[in-house]
PDB file of C-alpha atoms and ligand atoms in Angstrom:
ATOM      1  CA  MET A 279      16.454  -1.721 -15.537  1.00 90.00           C
ATOM      2  CA  GLN A 280      14.711  -4.256 -13.354  1.00 94.00           C
ATOM      3  CA  ARG A 281      14.028  -3.133  -9.751  1.00 95.00           C
ATOM      4  CA  PHE A 282      14.220  -5.264  -6.627  1.00 96.00           C
ATOM      5  CA  PHE A 283      13.407  -4.517  -3.015  1.00 96.00           C
ATOM      6  CA  VAL A 284      15.999  -6.219  -0.816  1.00 95.00           C
ATOM      7  CA  PRO A 285      16.500  -6.409   2.969  1.00 94.00           C
ATOM      8  CA  PRO A 286      18.788  -3.609   4.261  1.00 94.00           C
ATOM      9  CA  THR A 287      21.273  -6.302   5.362  1.00 95.00           C
ATOM     10  CA  ALA A 288      21.915  -7.106   1.677  1.00 96.00           C
ATOM     11  CA  ILE A 289      23.803  -3.815   1.352  1.00 96.00           C
ATOM     12  CA  GLN A 290      27.172  -3.376   3.095  1.00 95.00           C
ATOM     13  CA  ASN A 291      28.921  -0.147   2.101  1.00 92.00           C
ATOM     14  CA  ASP A 292      29.007  -0.336  -1.707  1.00 95.00           C
ATOM     15  CA  ARG A 293      28.670  -4.111  -1.919  1.00 97.00           C
ATOM     16  CA  VAL A 294      25.333  -5.862  -2.524  1.00 97.00           C
ATOM     17  CA  THR A 295      24.818  -9.554  -1.788  1.00 97.00           C
ATOM     18  CA  LEU A 296      21.533 -11.100  -2.958  1.00 97.00           C
ATOM     19  CA  THR A 297      20.119 -14.446  -1.899  1.00 95.00           C
ATOM     20  CA  GLY A 298      16.803 -16.257  -2.156  1.00 92.00           C
ATOM     21  CA  PRO A 299      14.164 -16.058  -4.950  1.00 91.00           C
ATOM     22  CA  VAL A 300      15.622 -12.881  -6.476  1.00 93.00           C
ATOM     23  CA  VAL A 301      18.728 -14.838  -7.518  1.00 96.00           C
ATOM     24  CA  HIS A 302      16.583 -17.317  -9.429  1.00 95.00           C
ATOM     25  CA  GLN A 303      14.833 -14.409 -11.129  1.00 94.00           C
ATOM     26  CA  LEU A 304      18.186 -12.850 -12.116  1.00 96.00           C
ATOM     27  CA  THR A 305      19.751 -16.054 -13.412  1.00 95.00           C
ATOM     28  CA  HIS A 306      16.918 -18.209 -14.762  1.00 94.00           C
ATOM     29  CA  VAL A 307      14.145 -15.742 -15.611  1.00 95.00           C
ATOM     30  CA  LEU A 308      16.017 -12.611 -16.701  1.00 95.00           C
ATOM     31  CA  ARG A 309      19.202 -14.551 -17.579  1.00 95.00           C
ATOM     32  CA  LEU A 310      21.378 -11.620 -16.554  1.00 96.00           C
ATOM     33  CA  SER A 311      25.168 -11.913 -16.564  1.00 96.00           C
ATOM     34  CA  PRO A 312      28.040 -10.112 -14.824  1.00 96.00           C
ATOM     35  CA  GLY A 313      28.437  -6.527 -16.036  1.00 97.00           C
ATOM     36  CA  GLN A 314      24.718  -6.003 -16.427  1.00 97.00           C
ATOM     37  CA  ARG A 315      22.908  -3.604 -14.107  1.00 97.00           C
ATOM     38  CA  ILE A 316      19.790  -3.661 -11.908  1.00 97.00           C
ATOM     39  CA  VAL A 317      18.201  -1.200  -9.494  1.00 97.00           C
ATOM     40  CA  VAL A 318      18.089  -2.241  -5.838  1.00 97.00           C
ATOM     41  CA  LEU A 319      15.995  -0.577  -3.110  1.00 96.00           C
ATOM     42  CA  ASP A 320      16.327  -1.189   0.633  1.00 94.00           C
ATOM     43  CA  ASP A 321      13.112   0.663   1.615  1.00 92.00           C
ATOM     44  CA  SER A 322      15.188   3.519   3.022  1.00 92.00           C
ATOM     45  CA  GLY A 323      13.982   6.002   0.424  1.00 91.00           C
ATOM     46  CA  TRP A 324      17.202   5.530  -1.604  1.00 94.00           C
ATOM     47  CA  GLU A 325      17.672   3.639  -4.871  1.00 96.00           C
ATOM     48  CA  TYR A 326      20.940   2.076  -6.027  1.00 97.00           C
ATOM     49  CA  THR A 327      22.182   1.108  -9.484  1.00 97.00           C
ATOM     50  CA  VAL A 328      24.088  -2.146  -9.002  1.00 98.00           C
ATOM     51  CA  GLU A 329      26.514  -3.666 -11.481  1.00 98.00           C
ATOM     52  CA  LEU A 330      26.342  -7.441 -11.171  1.00 98.00           C
ATOM     53  CA  GLN A 331      29.722  -9.089 -10.656  1.00 97.00           C
ATOM     54  CA  ARG A 332      29.009 -12.702  -9.653  1.00 96.00           C
ATOM     55  CA  LEU A 333      25.894 -14.806 -10.249  1.00 95.00           C
ATOM     56  CA  GLY A 334      26.091 -18.222  -8.657  1.00 89.00           C
ATOM     57  CA  ARG A 335      23.752 -20.865  -7.317  1.00 84.00           C
ATOM     58  CA  GLY A 336      21.635 -19.157  -4.685  1.00 91.00           C
ATOM     59  CA  GLN A 337      23.744 -16.017  -4.438  1.00 95.00           C
ATOM     60  CA  ALA A 338      24.510 -12.930  -6.542  1.00 97.00           C
ATOM     61  CA  GLU A 339      26.947 -10.127  -5.801  1.00 97.00           C
ATOM     62  CA  GLY A 340      27.287  -6.641  -7.195  1.00 98.00           C
ATOM     63  CA  GLN A 341      28.777  -3.217  -6.738  1.00 98.00           C
ATOM     64  CA  ILE A 342      26.748  -0.010  -6.211  1.00 98.00           C
ATOM     65  CA  VAL A 343      27.725   2.361  -9.028  1.00 97.00           C
ATOM     66  CA  GLU A 344      25.118   5.071  -8.409  1.00 97.00           C
ATOM     67  CA  ARG A 345      22.618   6.087  -5.710  1.00 95.00           C
ATOM     68  CA  TRP A 346      19.831   8.628  -5.621  1.00 94.00           C
ATOM     69  CA  GLU A 347      16.750   9.522  -3.602  1.00 94.00           C
ATOM     70  CA  ALA A 348      13.720   7.460  -4.600  1.00 90.00           C
ATOM     71  CA  GLN A 349      11.209   9.508  -6.591  1.00 88.00           C
ATOM     72  CA  GLY A 350       8.203   7.213  -6.641  1.00 83.00           C
ATOM     73  CA  GLU A 351       6.485   8.221  -3.422  1.00 93.00           C
ATOM     74  CA  PRO A 352       3.466  10.527  -2.908  1.00 94.00           C
ATOM     75  CA  ARG A 353       3.762  13.350  -0.359  1.00 92.00           C
ATOM     76  CA  THR A 354       0.522  12.120   1.223  1.00 94.00           C
ATOM     77  CA  ARG A 355       0.910   9.108   3.489  1.00 95.00           C
ATOM     78  CA  LEU A 356      -2.338   7.164   2.901  1.00 97.00           C
ATOM     79  CA  THR A 357      -3.204   4.134   5.037  1.00 98.00           C
ATOM     80  CA  LEU A 358      -6.062   2.011   3.676  1.00 98.00           C
ATOM     81  CA  TYR A 359      -8.099   0.180   6.327  1.00 98.00           C
ATOM     82  CA  GLN A 360      -9.882  -2.169   3.899  1.00 98.00           C
ATOM     83  CA  ALA A 361     -12.321  -4.811   5.118  1.00 98.00           C
ATOM     84  CA  VAL A 362     -11.006  -8.252   4.136  1.00 98.00           C
ATOM     85  CA  LEU A 363     -12.870  -9.493   1.053  1.00 97.00           C
ATOM     86  CA  LYS A 364     -13.707 -12.922  -0.298  1.00 94.00           C
ATOM     87  CA  GLY A 365     -11.607 -14.666  -2.926  1.00 92.00           C
ATOM     88  CA  GLU A 366      -8.973 -12.769  -4.877  1.00 96.00           C
ATOM     89  CA  ARG A 367     -10.513  -9.319  -4.459  1.00 97.00           C
ATOM     90  CA  PHE A 368      -8.456  -8.265  -1.448  1.00 98.00           C
ATOM     91  CA  ALA A 369      -5.246  -9.272  -3.257  1.00 98.00           C
ATOM     92  CA  TRP A 370      -6.425  -7.196  -6.219  1.00 98.00           C
ATOM     93  CA  VAL A 371      -6.884  -4.141  -3.945  1.00 98.00           C
ATOM     94  CA  LEU A 372      -3.348  -4.641  -2.586  1.00 98.00           C
ATOM     95  CA  GLN A 373      -1.869  -4.744  -6.078  1.00 98.00           C
ATOM     96  CA  LYS A 374      -3.781  -1.750  -7.460  1.00 98.00           C
ATOM     97  CA  GLY A 375      -3.474   0.247  -4.239  1.00 98.00           C
ATOM     98  CA  THR A 376       0.312  -0.256  -4.329  1.00 98.00           C
ATOM     99  CA  GLU A 377       0.427   1.023  -7.902  1.00 98.00           C
ATOM    100  CA  LEU A 378      -1.559   4.099  -6.838  1.00 97.00           C
ATOM    101  CA  GLY A 379       0.830   4.988  -3.975  1.00 97.00           C
ATOM    102  CA  ILE A 380      -0.848   3.712  -0.811  1.00 98.00           C
ATOM    103  CA  ALA A 381       1.710   3.603   2.030  1.00 98.00           C
ATOM    104  CA  ALA A 382       0.092   0.951   4.253  1.00 98.00           C
ATOM    105  CA  PHE A 383      -2.703  -1.603   4.172  1.00 98.00           C
ATOM    106  CA  VAL A 384      -4.597  -2.803   7.243  1.00 98.00           C
ATOM    107  CA  PRO A 385      -6.894  -5.829   6.683  1.00 98.00           C
ATOM    108  CA  LEU A 386     -10.046  -4.883   8.583  1.00 98.00           C
ATOM    109  CA  LEU A 387     -12.334  -7.315  10.435  1.00 98.00           C
ATOM    110  CA  CYS A 388     -15.868  -5.843  10.534  1.00 98.00           C
ATOM    111  CA  ALA A 389     -19.177  -7.240  11.792  1.00 97.00           C
ATOM    112  CA  ARG A 390     -20.471  -7.914   8.290  1.00 97.00           C
ATOM    113  CA  ASN A 391     -17.263  -9.336   6.816  1.00 96.00           C
ATOM    114  CA  VAL A 392     -17.745 -12.561   4.898  1.00 93.00           C
ATOM    115  CA  VAL A 393     -14.103 -13.417   5.764  1.00 91.00           C
ATOM    116  CA  ARG A 394     -13.890 -13.031   9.555  1.00 91.00           C
ATOM    117  CA  ASP A 395     -11.355 -15.519  10.899  1.00 94.00           C
ATOM    118  CA  PRO A 396      -8.113 -13.658  11.807  1.00 95.00           C
ATOM    119  CA  ALA A 397      -6.090 -16.887  11.610  1.00 96.00           C
ATOM    120  CA  ALA A 398      -7.309 -17.559   8.067  1.00 95.00           C
ATOM    121  CA  VAL A 399      -6.368 -14.005   7.112  1.00 97.00           C
ATOM    122  CA  ARG A 400      -2.918 -14.298   8.718  1.00 97.00           C
ATOM    123  CA  GLN A 401      -2.230 -17.365   6.588  1.00 97.00           C
ATOM    124  CA  LYS A 402      -2.680 -15.208   3.465  1.00 97.00           C
ATOM    125  CA  LEU A 403      -0.228 -12.505   4.575  1.00 98.00           C
ATOM    126  CA  PRO A 404       2.963 -14.029   3.020  1.00 97.00           C
ATOM    127  CA  ARG A 405       1.344 -14.319  -0.396  1.00 97.00           C
ATOM    128  CA  TRP A 406      -0.209 -10.870  -0.098  1.00 98.00           C
ATOM    129  CA  GLN A 407       3.201  -9.458   0.916  1.00 97.00           C
ATOM    130  CA  ALA A 408       4.713 -10.912  -2.281  1.00 96.00           C
ATOM    131  CA  ILE A 409       1.936  -9.289  -4.343  1.00 98.00           C
ATOM    132  CA  VAL A 410       2.658  -5.912  -2.717  1.00 98.00           C
ATOM    133  CA  ARG A 411       6.395  -6.302  -3.326  1.00 97.00           C
ATOM    134  CA  GLU A 412       5.979  -7.232  -6.999  1.00 96.00           C
ATOM    135  CA  ALA A 413       3.513  -4.364  -7.549  1.00 98.00           C
ATOM    136  CA  ALA A 414       5.882  -1.902  -5.849  1.00 97.00           C
ATOM    137  CA  GLU A 415       8.792  -3.037  -8.066  1.00 95.00           C
ATOM    138  CA  GLN A 416       6.646  -2.831 -11.212  1.00 96.00           C
ATOM    139  CA  ALA A 417       5.223   0.605 -10.271  1.00 96.00           C
ATOM    140  CA  ARG A 418       8.703   1.983  -9.455  1.00 95.00           C
ATOM    141  CA  ARG A 419       7.700   2.766  -5.898  1.00 96.00           C
ATOM    142  CA  GLY A 420      10.525   4.136  -3.755  1.00 95.00           C
ATOM    143  CA  ARG A 421       9.272   2.430  -0.634  1.00 95.00           C
ATOM    144  CA  LEU A 422       7.583  -0.883   0.087  1.00 96.00           C
ATOM    145  CA  PRO A 423       3.998  -0.413   1.352  1.00 98.00           C
ATOM    146  CA  ARG A 424       3.455  -1.921   4.797  1.00 98.00           C
ATOM    147  CA  LEU A 425       0.951  -4.772   5.131  1.00 98.00           C
ATOM    148  CA  ALA A 426      -0.293  -5.041   8.704  1.00 98.00           C
ATOM    149  CA  ALA A 427      -1.823  -7.990  10.530  1.00 97.00           C
ATOM    150  CA  PRO A 428      -5.647  -8.141  10.473  1.00 98.00           C
ATOM    151  CA  LEU A 429      -7.292  -5.771  12.949  1.00 98.00           C
ATOM    152  CA  PRO A 430     -10.792  -5.758  14.479  1.00 98.00           C
ATOM    153  CA  PHE A 431     -12.735  -2.590  13.614  1.00 98.00           C
ATOM    154  CA  ALA A 432     -12.698  -1.027  17.100  1.00 98.00           C
ATOM    155  CA  GLU A 433      -8.921  -1.447  17.431  1.00 98.00           C
ATOM    156  CA  ALA A 434      -8.449  -0.010  13.939  1.00 98.00           C
ATOM    157  CA  CYS A 435     -10.457   3.088  14.864  1.00 98.00           C
ATOM    158  CA  ALA A 436      -8.337   3.633  17.967  1.00 97.00           C
ATOM    159  CA  GLN A 437      -5.155   3.155  15.916  1.00 97.00           C
ATOM    160  CA  ALA A 438      -6.315   5.633  13.263  1.00 96.00           C
ATOM    161  CA  GLN A 439      -7.260   8.219  15.873  1.00 94.00           C
ATOM    162  CA  ALA A 440      -3.852   7.849  17.508  1.00 95.00           C
ATOM    163  CA  ALA A 441      -2.138   8.300  14.124  1.00 93.00           C
ATOM    164  CA  GLY A 442      -3.467  11.853  13.884  1.00 90.00           C
ATOM    165  CA  GLY A 443      -3.991  13.474  10.507  1.00 90.00           C
ATOM    166  CA  LEU A 444      -7.314  13.064   8.713  1.00 94.00           C
ATOM    167  CA  SER A 445      -9.310   9.833   9.201  1.00 96.00           C
ATOM    168  CA  LEU A 446     -12.151   9.114   6.809  1.00 97.00           C
ATOM    169  CA  LEU A 447     -14.762   6.370   6.581  1.00 98.00           C
ATOM    170  CA  ALA A 448     -16.445   5.842   3.212  1.00 98.00           C
ATOM    171  CA  TRP A 449     -20.156   5.392   3.949  1.00 98.00           C
ATOM    172  CA  GLU A 450     -22.832   5.042   1.292  1.00 97.00           C
ATOM    173  CA  GLU A 451     -25.502   6.333   3.715  1.00 96.00           C
ATOM    174  CA  GLU A 452     -23.645   9.641   4.188  1.00 95.00           C
ATOM    175  CA  THR A 453     -25.561  12.426   2.416  1.00 92.00           C
ATOM    176  CA  ALA A 454     -24.099  15.631   3.866  1.00 92.00           C
ATOM    177  CA  THR A 455     -20.353  15.365   3.257  1.00 93.00           C
ATOM    178  CA  SER A 456     -18.464  14.253   0.197  1.00 94.00           C
ATOM    179  CA  LEU A 457     -14.847  13.106   0.050  1.00 95.00           C
ATOM    180  CA  LYS A 458     -14.096  16.045  -2.235  1.00 93.00           C
ATOM    181  CA  ALA A 459     -15.553  18.631   0.178  1.00 92.00           C
ATOM    182  CA  THR A 460     -13.652  17.114   3.108  1.00 92.00           C
ATOM    183  CA  LEU A 461     -10.332  17.169   1.243  1.00 91.00           C
ATOM    184  CA  ARG A 462     -10.906  20.749   0.060  1.00 90.00           C
ATOM    185  CA  ALA A 463     -11.669  21.745   3.680  1.00 86.00           C
ATOM    186  CA  GLY A 464      -8.516  19.938   4.785  1.00 76.00           C
ATOM    187  CA  LEU A 465      -6.408  21.801   2.292  1.00 73.00           C
ATOM    188  CA  SER A 466      -7.649  25.155   3.562  1.00 74.00           C
ATOM    189  CA  ASN A 467      -7.713  24.333   7.277  1.00 75.00           C
ATOM    190  CA  LEU A 468      -4.458  23.479   9.022  1.00 60.00           C
ATOM    191  CA  GLN A 469      -6.464  21.709  11.754  1.00 62.00           C
ATOM    192  CA  LEU A 470      -7.113  19.003   9.129  1.00 63.00           C
ATOM    193  CA  PRO A 471      -3.622  17.999   8.028  1.00 66.00           C
ATOM    194  CA  THR A 472      -3.946  16.128   4.764  1.00 74.00           C
ATOM    195  CA  SER A 473      -0.373  14.845   4.722  1.00 87.00           C
ATOM    196  CA  ASN A 474      -1.406  11.802   6.745  1.00 93.00           C
ATOM    197  CA  ILE A 475      -4.742  10.193   5.867  1.00 96.00           C
ATOM    198  CA  GLN A 476      -6.432   7.023   7.132  1.00 97.00           C
ATOM    199  CA  LEU A 477      -9.241   5.695   4.927  1.00 98.00           C
ATOM    200  CA  PHE A 478     -11.779   3.044   6.032  1.00 98.00           C
ATOM    201  CA  ILE A 479     -13.648   0.925   3.476  1.00 98.00           C
ATOM    202  CA  GLY A 480     -16.296  -1.560   4.602  1.00 98.00           C
ATOM    203  CA  PRO A 481     -17.002  -5.166   3.599  1.00 98.00           C
ATOM    204  CA  GLU A 482     -19.426  -6.594   1.085  1.00 96.00           C
ATOM    205  CA  GLY A 483     -22.275  -6.015   3.544  1.00 96.00           C
ATOM    206  CA  GLY A 484     -21.189  -2.514   4.533  1.00 97.00           C
ATOM    207  CA  PHE A 485     -20.479  -0.973   7.948  1.00 98.00           C
ATOM    208  CA  THR A 486     -23.101  -1.401  10.664  1.00 98.00           C
ATOM    209  CA  PRO A 487     -24.654   1.761  12.159  1.00 97.00           C
ATOM    210  CA  ASP A 488     -22.831   0.928  15.415  1.00 98.00           C
ATOM    211  CA  GLU A 489     -19.501   0.813  13.582  1.00 98.00           C
ATOM    212  CA  VAL A 490     -20.167   4.180  11.948  1.00 98.00           C
ATOM    213  CA  ALA A 491     -21.120   5.671  15.331  1.00 98.00           C
ATOM    214  CA  LEU A 492     -17.978   4.233  16.950  1.00 98.00           C
ATOM    215  CA  ALA A 493     -15.808   5.675  14.182  1.00 98.00           C
ATOM    216  CA  GLN A 494     -17.418   9.103  14.521  1.00 97.00           C
ATOM    217  CA  ALA A 495     -16.846   9.023  18.275  1.00 97.00           C
ATOM    218  CA  GLN A 496     -13.133   8.541  17.490  1.00 95.00           C
ATOM    219  CA  GLY A 497     -13.075  11.556  15.146  1.00 94.00           C
ATOM    220  CA  ILE A 498     -13.235   9.480  11.955  1.00 97.00           C
ATOM    221  CA  ARG A 499     -15.308  11.404   9.395  1.00 96.00           C
ATOM    222  CA  PRO A 500     -17.947   9.604   7.247  1.00 97.00           C
ATOM    223  CA  VAL A 501     -17.747  10.713   3.607  1.00 97.00           C
ATOM    224  CA  SER A 502     -19.801   9.914   0.541  1.00 97.00           C
ATOM    225  CA  LEU A 503     -18.292   8.663  -2.722  1.00 97.00           C
ATOM    226  CA  GLY A 504     -21.432   9.677  -4.631  1.00 96.00           C
ATOM    227  CA  ARG A 505     -24.883   8.248  -5.200  1.00 95.00           C
ATOM    228  CA  ARG A 506     -23.876   4.991  -6.845  1.00 97.00           C
ATOM    229  CA  ILE A 507     -22.989   2.015  -4.623  1.00 97.00           C
ATOM    230  CA  LEU A 508     -19.471   0.812  -5.393  1.00 98.00           C
ATOM    231  CA  ARG A 509     -18.191  -2.672  -4.664  1.00 98.00           C
ATOM    232  CA  ALA A 510     -15.787  -2.651  -1.718  1.00 97.00           C
ATOM    233  CA  GLU A 511     -12.791  -3.346  -3.949  1.00 97.00           C
ATOM    234  CA  THR A 512     -13.800  -0.462  -6.225  1.00 98.00           C
ATOM    235  CA  ALA A 513     -14.483   1.989  -3.380  1.00 98.00           C
ATOM    236  CA  GLY A 514     -11.008   1.735  -1.786  1.00 97.00           C
ATOM    237  CA  LEU A 515      -9.190   2.358  -5.061  1.00 98.00           C
ATOM    238  CA  VAL A 516     -11.516   5.110  -6.288  1.00 98.00           C
ATOM    239  CA  ALA A 517     -11.240   6.929  -2.946  1.00 98.00           C
ATOM    240  CA  ALA A 518      -7.441   6.559  -2.945  1.00 98.00           C
ATOM    241  CA  ALA A 519      -7.184   7.904  -6.504  1.00 97.00           C
ATOM    242  CA  ILE A 520      -9.432  10.852  -5.619  1.00 97.00           C
ATOM    243  CA  ILE A 521      -7.317  11.629  -2.540  1.00 96.00           C
ATOM    244  CA  PHE A 522      -4.043  11.557  -4.483  1.00 95.00           C
ATOM    245  CA  TYR A 523      -5.546  13.591  -7.315  1.00 94.00           C
ATOM    246  CA  GLU A 524      -7.083  16.226  -5.048  1.00 93.00           C
ATOM    247  CA  LEU A 525      -3.818  16.535  -3.105  1.00 91.00           C
ATOM    248  CA  ASP A 526      -1.859  16.815  -6.351  1.00 89.00           C
ATOM    249  CA  ASP A 527      -0.025  13.580  -5.747  1.00 90.00           C
ATOM    250  CA  LEU A 528      -0.759  12.096  -9.139  1.00 87.00           C
ATOM    251  CA  SER A 529       1.040  14.728 -11.180  1.00 74.00           C
TER     252      SER A 529
HETATM  253  N1  SAM B  64     -24.475  -0.955   1.480  1.00 78.24           N
HETATM  254  C1  SAM B  64     -23.750  -1.516   0.345  1.00 78.24           C
HETATM  255  C2  SAM B  64     -24.729  -2.150  -0.654  1.00 78.24           C
HETATM  256  O1  SAM B  64     -25.890  -1.794  -0.601  1.00 78.24           O
HETATM  257  O2  SAM B  64     -24.291  -2.969  -1.471  1.00 78.24           O
HETATM  258  C3  SAM B  64     -22.761  -2.550   0.803  1.00 78.24           C
HETATM  259  C4  SAM B  64     -21.401  -1.953   1.085  1.00 78.24           C
HETATM  260  S1  SAM B  64     -20.432  -1.517  -0.288  1.00 78.24           S
HETATM  261  C5  SAM B  64     -20.563  -2.894  -1.315  1.00 78.24           C
HETATM  262  C6  SAM B  64     -18.803  -1.760   0.394  1.00 78.24           C
HETATM  263  C7  SAM B  64     -18.138  -0.522   0.961  1.00 78.24           C
HETATM  264  O3  SAM B  64     -17.795   0.356  -0.100  1.00 78.24           O
HETATM  265  C8  SAM B  64     -18.966   0.296   1.905  1.00 78.24           C
HETATM  266  O4  SAM B  64     -18.883  -0.212   3.224  1.00 78.24           O
HETATM  267  C9  SAM B  64     -18.321   1.674   1.792  1.00 78.24           C
HETATM  268  O5  SAM B  64     -17.166   1.746   2.622  1.00 78.24           O
HETATM  269  C10 SAM B  64     -17.898   1.719   0.342  1.00 78.24           C
HETATM  270  N2  SAM B  64     -18.837   2.398  -0.547  1.00 78.24           N
HETATM  271  C11 SAM B  64     -19.451   1.866  -1.616  1.00 78.24           C
HETATM  272  N3  SAM B  64     -20.194   2.794  -2.271  1.00 78.24           N
HETATM  273  C12 SAM B  64     -20.036   3.962  -1.574  1.00 78.24           C
HETATM  274  C13 SAM B  64     -20.532   5.293  -1.732  1.00 78.24           C
HETATM  275  N4  SAM B  64     -21.338   5.637  -2.761  1.00 78.24           N
HETATM  276  N5  SAM B  64     -20.175   6.229  -0.826  1.00 78.24           N
HETATM  277  C14 SAM B  64     -19.367   5.908   0.219  1.00 78.24           C
HETATM  278  N6  SAM B  64     -18.846   4.664   0.419  1.00 78.24           N
HETATM  279  C15 SAM B  64     -19.182   3.699  -0.473  1.00 78.24           C
END
């Protein structure tokens, strides 16, 4: 059954009223008719089987026939602070990161970003939001990952420190500590709660030494992803997959 994230206001008691692009998808793309069923999610952590009853121009109505707790979410809440990348690569990270289970994305503005204008980044947010939504529906996520407004590096570090949990910065110059060792330490040391992780990935030109020092001063731990240099769009996804795997969130 097809899955659709809808605004909470679309659900009143056991009635569901759909408007906007989803109606076009139901009627013209999927060509569904009354009596057929879809799954609807309101980002509450619940999923609802809905039997369609009316499909008209611009509006569709249905009845909830079943509800259950969404299963598609990792236990680990991972926020990816990913430096904004040129072209389609940032959108690609959003799509793949949503499939993996990332809970939130923060477009990062670093000193060496190629894309640095916050206004230009804000203009992309609606399209990026649609990519996240479609990826979450396809991946059977139980919740819609949050896509934040672009944030300058220093503000992002302060936000991550305030969030608590374990904050990591992937740095190719780091030689002492690997991501794996840090996660293993976190699992065995309650002072390093691994249920809530913030992960920083730099831009095409990497983090500056000043940025790394600022992050460390805020308790954000540099970690290595190995000896090979990964492209920024590769590093965020590889690190996320390693985190979910090590914390048994991919089983
Ligand atoms: N210094 C890199 C170079 O020589 O090409 C540029 C940065 S790299 C393309 C983009 C980002 O990916 C880095 O800022 C870092 O966050 C992450 N990254 C790539 N390879 C890494 C590695 N082996 N260990 C840790 N982080 C890595």
